[in-house]
Short mmCIF file of C-alpha atoms in Angstrom, two decimals:
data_model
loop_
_atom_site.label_atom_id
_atom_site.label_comp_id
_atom_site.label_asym_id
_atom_site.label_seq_id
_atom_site.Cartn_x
_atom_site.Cartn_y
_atom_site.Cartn_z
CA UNK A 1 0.00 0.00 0.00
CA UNK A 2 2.94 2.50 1.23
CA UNK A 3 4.91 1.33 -2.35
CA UNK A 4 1.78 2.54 -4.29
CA UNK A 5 0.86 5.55 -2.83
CA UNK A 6 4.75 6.34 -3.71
CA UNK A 7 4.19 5.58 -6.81
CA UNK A 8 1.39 7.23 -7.65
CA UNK A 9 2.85 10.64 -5.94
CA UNK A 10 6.12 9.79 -8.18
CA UNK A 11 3.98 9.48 -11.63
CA UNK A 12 1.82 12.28 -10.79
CA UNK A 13 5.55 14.70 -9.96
CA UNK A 14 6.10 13.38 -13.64
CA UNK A 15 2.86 14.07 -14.73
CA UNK A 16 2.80 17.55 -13.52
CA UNK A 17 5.94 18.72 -14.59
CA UNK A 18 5.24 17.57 -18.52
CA UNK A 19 1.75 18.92 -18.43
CA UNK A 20 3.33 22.54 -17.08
CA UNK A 21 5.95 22.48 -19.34
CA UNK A 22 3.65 21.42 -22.58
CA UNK A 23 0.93 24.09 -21.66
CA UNK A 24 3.09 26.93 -21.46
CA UNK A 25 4.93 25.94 -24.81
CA UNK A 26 1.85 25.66 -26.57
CA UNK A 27 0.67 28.73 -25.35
CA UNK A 28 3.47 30.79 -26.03
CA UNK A 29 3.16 29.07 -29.64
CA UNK A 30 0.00 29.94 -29.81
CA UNK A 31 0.20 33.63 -28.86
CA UNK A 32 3.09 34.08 -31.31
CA UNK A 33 0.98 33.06 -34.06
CA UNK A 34 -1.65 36.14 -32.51
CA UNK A 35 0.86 38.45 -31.87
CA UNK A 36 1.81 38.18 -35.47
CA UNK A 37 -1.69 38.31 -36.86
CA UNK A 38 -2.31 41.60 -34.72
CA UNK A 39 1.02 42.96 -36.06
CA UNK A 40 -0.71 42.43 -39.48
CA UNK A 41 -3.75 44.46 -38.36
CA UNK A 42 -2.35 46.98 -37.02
CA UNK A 43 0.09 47.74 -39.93
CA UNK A 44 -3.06 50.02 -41.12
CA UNK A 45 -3.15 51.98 -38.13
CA UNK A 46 -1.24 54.69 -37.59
CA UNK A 47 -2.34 55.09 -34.06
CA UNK A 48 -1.75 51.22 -32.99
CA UNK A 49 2.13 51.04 -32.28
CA UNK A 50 4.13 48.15 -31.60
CA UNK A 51 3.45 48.18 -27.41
CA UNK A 52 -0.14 48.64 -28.12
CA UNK A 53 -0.42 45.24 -29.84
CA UNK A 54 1.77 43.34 -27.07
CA UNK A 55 -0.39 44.49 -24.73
CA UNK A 56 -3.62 42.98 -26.32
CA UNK A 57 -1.64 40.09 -26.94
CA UNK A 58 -0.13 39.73 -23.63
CA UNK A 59 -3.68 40.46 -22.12
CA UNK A 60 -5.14 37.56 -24.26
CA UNK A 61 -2.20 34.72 -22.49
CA UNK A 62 -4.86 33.70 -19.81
CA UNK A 63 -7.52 33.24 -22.53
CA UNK A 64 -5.53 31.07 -24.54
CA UNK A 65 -4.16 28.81 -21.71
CA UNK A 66 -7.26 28.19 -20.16
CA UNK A 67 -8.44 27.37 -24.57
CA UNK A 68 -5.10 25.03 -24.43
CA UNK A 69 -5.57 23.55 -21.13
CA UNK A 70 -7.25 20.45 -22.30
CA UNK A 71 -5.06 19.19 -25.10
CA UNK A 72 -1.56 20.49 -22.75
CA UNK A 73 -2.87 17.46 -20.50
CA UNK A 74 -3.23 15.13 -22.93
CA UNK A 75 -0.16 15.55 -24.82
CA UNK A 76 1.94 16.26 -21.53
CA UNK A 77 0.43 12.96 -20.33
CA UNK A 78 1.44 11.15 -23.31
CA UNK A 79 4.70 12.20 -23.21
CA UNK A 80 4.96 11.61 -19.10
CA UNK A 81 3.67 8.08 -19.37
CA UNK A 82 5.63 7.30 -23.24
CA UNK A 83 9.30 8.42 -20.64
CA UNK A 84 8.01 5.76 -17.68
CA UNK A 85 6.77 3.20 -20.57
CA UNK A 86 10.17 3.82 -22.34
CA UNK A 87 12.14 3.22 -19.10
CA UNK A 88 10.31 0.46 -18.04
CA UNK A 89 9.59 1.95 -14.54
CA UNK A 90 6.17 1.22 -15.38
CA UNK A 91 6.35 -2.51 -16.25
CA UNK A 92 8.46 -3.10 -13.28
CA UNK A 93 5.48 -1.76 -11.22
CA UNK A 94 2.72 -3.33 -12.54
CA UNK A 95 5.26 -6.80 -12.78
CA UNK A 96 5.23 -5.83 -9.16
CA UNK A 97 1.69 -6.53 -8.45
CA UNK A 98 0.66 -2.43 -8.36
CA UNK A 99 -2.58 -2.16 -10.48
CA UNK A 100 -2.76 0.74 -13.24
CA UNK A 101 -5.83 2.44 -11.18
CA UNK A 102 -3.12 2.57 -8.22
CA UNK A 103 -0.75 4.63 -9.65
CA UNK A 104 -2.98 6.54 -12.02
CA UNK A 105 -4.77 7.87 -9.11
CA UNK A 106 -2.20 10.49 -9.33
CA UNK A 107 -2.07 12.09 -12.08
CA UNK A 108 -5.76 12.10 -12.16
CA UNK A 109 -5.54 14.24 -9.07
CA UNK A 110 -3.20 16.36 -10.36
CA UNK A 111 -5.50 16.48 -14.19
CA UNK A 112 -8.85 17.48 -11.17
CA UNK A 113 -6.39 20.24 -10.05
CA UNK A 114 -5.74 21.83 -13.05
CA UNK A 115 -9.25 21.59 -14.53
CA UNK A 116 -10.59 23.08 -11.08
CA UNK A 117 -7.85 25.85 -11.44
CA UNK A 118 -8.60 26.82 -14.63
CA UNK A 119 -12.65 26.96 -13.24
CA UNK A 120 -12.29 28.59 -10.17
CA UNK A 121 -9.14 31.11 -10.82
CA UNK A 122 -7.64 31.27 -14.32
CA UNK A 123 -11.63 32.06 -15.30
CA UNK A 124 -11.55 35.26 -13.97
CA UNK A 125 -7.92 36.39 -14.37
CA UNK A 126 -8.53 35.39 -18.40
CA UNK A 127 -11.95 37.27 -18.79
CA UNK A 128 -11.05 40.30 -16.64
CA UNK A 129 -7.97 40.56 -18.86
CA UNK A 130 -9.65 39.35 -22.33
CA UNK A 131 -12.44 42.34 -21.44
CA UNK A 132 -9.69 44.78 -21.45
CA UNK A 133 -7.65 43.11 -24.65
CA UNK A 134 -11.27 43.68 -26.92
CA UNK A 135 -11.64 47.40 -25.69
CA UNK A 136 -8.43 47.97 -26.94
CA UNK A 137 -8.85 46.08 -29.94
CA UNK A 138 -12.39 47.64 -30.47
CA UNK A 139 -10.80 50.71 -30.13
CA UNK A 140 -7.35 50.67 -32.25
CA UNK A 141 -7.66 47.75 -34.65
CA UNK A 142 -11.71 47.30 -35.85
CA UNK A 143 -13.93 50.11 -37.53
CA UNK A 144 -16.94 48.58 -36.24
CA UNK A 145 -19.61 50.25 -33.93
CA UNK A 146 -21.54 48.71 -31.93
CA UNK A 147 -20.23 48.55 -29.01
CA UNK A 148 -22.73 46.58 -26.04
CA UNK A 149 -23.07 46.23 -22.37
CA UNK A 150 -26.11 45.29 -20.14
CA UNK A 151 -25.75 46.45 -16.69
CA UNK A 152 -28.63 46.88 -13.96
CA UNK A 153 -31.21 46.26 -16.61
CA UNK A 154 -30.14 48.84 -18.81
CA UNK A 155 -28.76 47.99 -22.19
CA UNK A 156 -25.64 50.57 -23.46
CA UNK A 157 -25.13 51.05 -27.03
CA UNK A 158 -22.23 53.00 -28.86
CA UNK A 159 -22.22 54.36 -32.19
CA UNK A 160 -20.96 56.65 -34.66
CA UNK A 161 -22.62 59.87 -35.15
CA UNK A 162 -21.55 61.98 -37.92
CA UNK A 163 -24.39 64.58 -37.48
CA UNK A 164 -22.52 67.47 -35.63
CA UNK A 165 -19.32 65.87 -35.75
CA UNK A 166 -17.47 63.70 -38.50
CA UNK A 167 -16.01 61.42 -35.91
CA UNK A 168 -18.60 62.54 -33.59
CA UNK A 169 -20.12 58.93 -31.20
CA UNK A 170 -23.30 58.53 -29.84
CA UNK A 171 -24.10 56.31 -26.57
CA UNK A 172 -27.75 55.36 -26.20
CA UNK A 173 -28.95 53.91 -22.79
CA UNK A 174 -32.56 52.31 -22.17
CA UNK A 175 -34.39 49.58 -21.01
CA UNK A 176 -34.97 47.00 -23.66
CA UNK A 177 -39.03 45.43 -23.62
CA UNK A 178 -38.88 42.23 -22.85
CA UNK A 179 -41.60 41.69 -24.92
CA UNK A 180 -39.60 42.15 -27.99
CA UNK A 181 -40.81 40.27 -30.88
CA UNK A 182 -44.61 39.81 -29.48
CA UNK A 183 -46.35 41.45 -31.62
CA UNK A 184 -44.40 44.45 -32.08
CA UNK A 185 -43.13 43.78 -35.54
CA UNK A 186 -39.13 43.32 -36.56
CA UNK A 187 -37.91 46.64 -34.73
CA UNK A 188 -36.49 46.83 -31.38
CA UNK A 189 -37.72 49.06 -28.52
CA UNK A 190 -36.29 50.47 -25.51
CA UNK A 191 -37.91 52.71 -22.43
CA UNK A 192 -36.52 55.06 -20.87
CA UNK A 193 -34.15 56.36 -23.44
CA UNK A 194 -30.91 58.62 -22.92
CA UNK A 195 -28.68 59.38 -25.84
CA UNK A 196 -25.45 61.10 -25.37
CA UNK A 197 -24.12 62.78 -28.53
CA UNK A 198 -19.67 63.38 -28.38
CA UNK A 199 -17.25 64.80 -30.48
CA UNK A 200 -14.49 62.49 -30.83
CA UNK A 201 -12.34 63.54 -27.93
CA UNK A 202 -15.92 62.49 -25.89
CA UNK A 203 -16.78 66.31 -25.58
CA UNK A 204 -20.22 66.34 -24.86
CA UNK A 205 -22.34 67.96 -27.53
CA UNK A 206 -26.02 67.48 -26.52
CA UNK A 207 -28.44 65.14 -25.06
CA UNK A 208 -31.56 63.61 -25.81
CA UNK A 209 -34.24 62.22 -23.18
CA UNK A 210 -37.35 60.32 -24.69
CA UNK A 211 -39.58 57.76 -23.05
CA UNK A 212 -39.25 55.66 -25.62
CA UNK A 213 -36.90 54.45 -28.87
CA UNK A 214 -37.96 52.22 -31.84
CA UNK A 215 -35.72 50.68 -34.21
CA UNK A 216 -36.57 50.54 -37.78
CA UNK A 217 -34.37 49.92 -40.56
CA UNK A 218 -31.53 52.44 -40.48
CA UNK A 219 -32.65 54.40 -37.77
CA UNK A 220 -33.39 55.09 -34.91
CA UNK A 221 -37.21 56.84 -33.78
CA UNK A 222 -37.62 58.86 -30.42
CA UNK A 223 -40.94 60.09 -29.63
CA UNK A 224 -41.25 62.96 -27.19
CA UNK A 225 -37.85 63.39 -27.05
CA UNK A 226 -36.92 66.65 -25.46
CA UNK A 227 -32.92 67.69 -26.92
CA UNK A 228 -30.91 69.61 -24.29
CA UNK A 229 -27.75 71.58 -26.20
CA UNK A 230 -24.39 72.16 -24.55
CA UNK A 231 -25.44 75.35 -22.66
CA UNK A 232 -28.33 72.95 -21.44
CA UNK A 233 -31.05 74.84 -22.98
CA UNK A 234 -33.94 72.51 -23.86
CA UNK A 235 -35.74 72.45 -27.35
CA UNK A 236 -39.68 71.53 -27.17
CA UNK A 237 -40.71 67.62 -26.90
CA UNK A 238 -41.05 66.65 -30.91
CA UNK A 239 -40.23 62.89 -32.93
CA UNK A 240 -36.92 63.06 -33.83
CA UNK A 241 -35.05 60.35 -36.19
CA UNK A 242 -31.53 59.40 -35.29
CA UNK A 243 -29.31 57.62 -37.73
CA UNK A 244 -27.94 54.19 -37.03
CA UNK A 245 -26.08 50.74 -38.48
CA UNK A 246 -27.21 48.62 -35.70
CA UNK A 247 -29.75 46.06 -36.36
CA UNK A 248 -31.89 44.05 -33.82
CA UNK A 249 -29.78 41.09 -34.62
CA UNK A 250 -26.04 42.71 -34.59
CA UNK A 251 -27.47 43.92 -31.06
CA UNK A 252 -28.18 40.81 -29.91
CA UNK A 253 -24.87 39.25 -31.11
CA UNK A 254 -22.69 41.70 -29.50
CA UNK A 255 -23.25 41.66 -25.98
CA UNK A 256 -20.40 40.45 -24.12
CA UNK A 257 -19.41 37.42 -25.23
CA UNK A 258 -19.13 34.28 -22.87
CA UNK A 259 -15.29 34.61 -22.72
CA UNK A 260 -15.30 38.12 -21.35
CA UNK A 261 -17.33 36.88 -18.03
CA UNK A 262 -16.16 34.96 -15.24
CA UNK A 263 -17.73 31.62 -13.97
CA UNK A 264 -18.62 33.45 -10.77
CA UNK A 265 -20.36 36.59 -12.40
CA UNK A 266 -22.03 34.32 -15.60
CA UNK A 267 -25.10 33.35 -13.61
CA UNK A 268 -25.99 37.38 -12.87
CA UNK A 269 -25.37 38.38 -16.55
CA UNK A 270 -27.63 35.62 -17.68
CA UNK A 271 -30.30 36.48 -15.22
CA UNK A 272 -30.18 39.53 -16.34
CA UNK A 273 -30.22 39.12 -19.57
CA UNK A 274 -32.96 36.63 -19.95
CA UNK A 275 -34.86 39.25 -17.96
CA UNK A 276 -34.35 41.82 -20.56
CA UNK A 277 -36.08 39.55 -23.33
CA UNK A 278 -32.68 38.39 -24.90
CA UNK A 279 -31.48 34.87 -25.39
CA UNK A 280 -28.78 33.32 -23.30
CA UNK A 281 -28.04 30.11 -24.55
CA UNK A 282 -24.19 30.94 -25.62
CA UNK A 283 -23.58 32.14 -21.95
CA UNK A 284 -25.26 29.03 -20.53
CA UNK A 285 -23.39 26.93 -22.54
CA UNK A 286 -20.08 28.75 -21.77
CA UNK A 287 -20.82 28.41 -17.68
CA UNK A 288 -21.39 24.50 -18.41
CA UNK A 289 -18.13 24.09 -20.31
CA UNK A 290 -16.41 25.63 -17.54
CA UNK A 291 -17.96 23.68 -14.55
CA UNK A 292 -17.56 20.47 -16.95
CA UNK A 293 -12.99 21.56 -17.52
CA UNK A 294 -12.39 19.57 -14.27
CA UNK A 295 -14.10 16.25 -15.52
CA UNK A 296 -13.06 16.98 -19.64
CA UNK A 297 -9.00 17.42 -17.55
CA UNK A 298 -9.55 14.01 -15.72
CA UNK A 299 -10.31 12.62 -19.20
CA UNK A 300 -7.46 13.76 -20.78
CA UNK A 301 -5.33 12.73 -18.28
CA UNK A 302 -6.50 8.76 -18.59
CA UNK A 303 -6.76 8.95 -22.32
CA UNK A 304 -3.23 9.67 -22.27
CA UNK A 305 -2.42 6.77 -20.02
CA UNK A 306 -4.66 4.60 -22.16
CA UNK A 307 -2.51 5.20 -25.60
CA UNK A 308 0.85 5.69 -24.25
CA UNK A 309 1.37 2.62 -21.26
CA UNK A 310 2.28 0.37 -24.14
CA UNK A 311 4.95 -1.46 -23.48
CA UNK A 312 7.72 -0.46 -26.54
CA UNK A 313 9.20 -3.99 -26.64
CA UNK A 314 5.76 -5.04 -28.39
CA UNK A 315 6.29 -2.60 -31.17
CA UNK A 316 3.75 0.15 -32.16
CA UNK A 317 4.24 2.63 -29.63
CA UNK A 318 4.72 5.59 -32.10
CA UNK A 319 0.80 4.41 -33.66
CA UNK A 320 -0.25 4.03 -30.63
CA UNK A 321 0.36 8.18 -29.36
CA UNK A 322 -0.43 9.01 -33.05
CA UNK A 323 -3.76 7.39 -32.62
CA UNK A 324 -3.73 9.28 -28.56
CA UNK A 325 -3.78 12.77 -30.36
CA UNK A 326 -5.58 11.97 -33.10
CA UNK A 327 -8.20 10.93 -30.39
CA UNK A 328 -8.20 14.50 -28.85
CA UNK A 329 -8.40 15.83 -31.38
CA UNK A 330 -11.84 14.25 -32.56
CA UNK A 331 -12.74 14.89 -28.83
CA UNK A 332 -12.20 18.84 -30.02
CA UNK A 333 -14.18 18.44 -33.10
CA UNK A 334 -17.09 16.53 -31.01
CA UNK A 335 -17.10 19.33 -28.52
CA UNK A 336 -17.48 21.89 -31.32
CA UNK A 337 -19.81 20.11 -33.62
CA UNK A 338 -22.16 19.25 -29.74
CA UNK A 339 -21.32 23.30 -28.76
CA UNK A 340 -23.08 24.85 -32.62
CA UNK A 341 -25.66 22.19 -32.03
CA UNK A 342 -26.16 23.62 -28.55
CA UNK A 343 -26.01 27.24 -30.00
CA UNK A 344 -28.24 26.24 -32.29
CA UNK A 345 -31.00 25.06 -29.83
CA UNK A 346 -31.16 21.28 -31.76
CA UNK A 347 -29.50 20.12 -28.46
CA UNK A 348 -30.48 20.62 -24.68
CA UNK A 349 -27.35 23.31 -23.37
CA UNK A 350 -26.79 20.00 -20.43
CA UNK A 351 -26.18 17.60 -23.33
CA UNK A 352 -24.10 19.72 -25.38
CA UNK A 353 -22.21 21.02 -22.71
CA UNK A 354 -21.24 17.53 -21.23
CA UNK A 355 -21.84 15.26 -23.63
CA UNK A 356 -18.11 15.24 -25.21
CA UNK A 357 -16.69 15.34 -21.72
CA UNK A 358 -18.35 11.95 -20.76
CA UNK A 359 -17.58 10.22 -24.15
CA UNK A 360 -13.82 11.44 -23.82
CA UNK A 361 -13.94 9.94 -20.33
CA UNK A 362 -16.02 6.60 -21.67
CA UNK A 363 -13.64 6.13 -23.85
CA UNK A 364 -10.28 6.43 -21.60
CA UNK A 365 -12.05 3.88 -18.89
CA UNK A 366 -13.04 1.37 -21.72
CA UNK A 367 -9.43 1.73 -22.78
CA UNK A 368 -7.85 1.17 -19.87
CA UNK A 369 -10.29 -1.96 -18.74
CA UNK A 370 -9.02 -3.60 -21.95
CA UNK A 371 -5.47 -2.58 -21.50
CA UNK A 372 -5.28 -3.65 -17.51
CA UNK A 373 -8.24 -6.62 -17.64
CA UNK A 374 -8.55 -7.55 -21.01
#
């Protein structure tokens, strides 16, 4: 009992040490390949210099380890086990009587850990950090408006206005009906409506108060809106026609995304924006991806073990990790293909959300019971 529970801490030291090392190589990797691609973008900017875009790309590191998390398991797992397989450490121990679910129990801890780490902490640190690397991008590298937050009820909208400025913005604020789409025809309506009109150094220029805003195709419709100028005088209530690109559907698509919330603050921002008449099935399905990292890590780990414990004197050990990635891999594609499905509404958010993490960890047990009973 004492020689197992040795082993298993010495396989999961192993473990650990090739998963850290693999995750922060691919994610260096895979930020180079960013950094270079935001290099390209911003070649077109004049205002974007060089430490702009390695700050966006340095704020986007969390974001793409916590993305790289599951397959830095796997392959760090296949190469920790292929090392022990290779030097026979393993053979000796399972020659020795010690059962594969004795030392695995290890790494499988240390797989739990991660997963739970990347739930509970690296969640927040990436989407604080990803928030801030869109603003930035938003605001240096894309020409689109649109810009969206919901807060307290109230939806936030930013566009250009070119009316008393040629880079002039406007910012709307309202309450959206929640009865959007009932009857109402294809527009979108808000309540209590505040638009902000800014020159481009966000100089205030004048605002507009209405009780309510209607959007029609290409604009904007304010009835009873009562204009206050920048020496705050106030023009008479009247219907006044704003101007606008957004659409109900472009509105709806760029709220925050998923990534730029935290697992702790997802559950607010859905209820609140399933109270505001909107649809949050891409944040629910984000929040169930995240709770399911610790079980989709555990996977990984024992899929690993599964294609890589092998013993190399019986030939085929280089098929055999081929056939380990190329497994993850299809896990990836499975999650994607279950995640549009989800999107899509065809499958229940539950199902799509956990459905490739129990297949991926179906398949590692099944593996292993052939490989240790069969």
């Amino acid at each position: 009992m004492i020689l197992a529970a040795t082993l298993a801490r010495y396989v999961a030291r192993r473990f650990l040490g090739a998963t850290f090392a693999m995750l922060a190589g691919l994610t260096l990797l895979v930020s180079l390949f960013d950094f270079i691609e935001l290099l390209r973008r911003a070649a077109t900017r004049p205002d974007a210099g060089f430490a702009l875009v390695a700050t966006i790309a340095g704020l986007r590191l969390p974001f793409v380890a916590l993305q790289i998390l599951p397959f830095a398991i796997l392959l760090g797992g296949l190469l920790a086990f292929w090392r022990l397989t290779r030097s026979s450490e393993l053979v000796v121990a399972r020659a020795a009587g010690i059962s594969a679910w004795g030392f695995l129990s290890g790494p499988v801890v240390v797989a739990l850990l991660f997963g739970g780490l990347g739930t509970a902490a690296i969640s927040p640190l990436s989407s604080a950090m990803l928030a801030r690397a869109e603003r930035l991008d938003y605001a240096y590298l894309r020409a689109s408006a649109g810009l969206t937050a919901l807060a307290g009820g109230r939806l936030w909208l930013r566009q250009a206005d070119r009316g008393l400025e040629e880079q002039g913005v406007a910012i709307l604020s309202g309450r959206p009906l929640s009865d959007r789409g009932e009857g109402r025809g294809p527009g979108f309506s808000m309540t209590d409506v505040t638009l902000w009109r800014l020159s481009e150094a966000d100089r205030p220029l004048a605002r507009i108060e209405s009780p309510e805003a209607r959007l029609l195709p290409g604009r904007w419709v304010l009835s009873e809106a009562v204009t206050f100028n920048a020496d705050r005088s106030a023009g008479p209530k009247q219907t006044l026609t704003f101007p606008t690109e957004l659409t109900p559907d472009r509105i709806e698509n760029s709220f925050a995304s998923p990534d730029t919330l935290s697992v702790w603050a997802l559950p607010g921002f859905i209820t609140v924006l399933e109270a505001a008449g909107f649809s949050a099935v891409r944040h629910r399905l984000h929040f169930q991806s995240l709770l399911s990292l610790p079980l989709l890590a555990a996977a990984m780990a024992l899929l690993a073990a599964a294609f890589s414990m092998r013993s190399s004197r019986r030939g085929g050990v280089a098929q055999m990790i081929g056939a380990g990635v190329a497994a993850g891999f299809a896990l990836f594609v499975l999650d994607k293909v279950a995640n549009e499905f989800g999107e899509a509404g065809t499958l229940p958010v539950y199902l799509a959300a956990w459905a490739p993490t129990i297949a991926g960890l179906l398949l590692a047990l099944a593996l292993l019971l052939h490989l240790e009973d069969g």
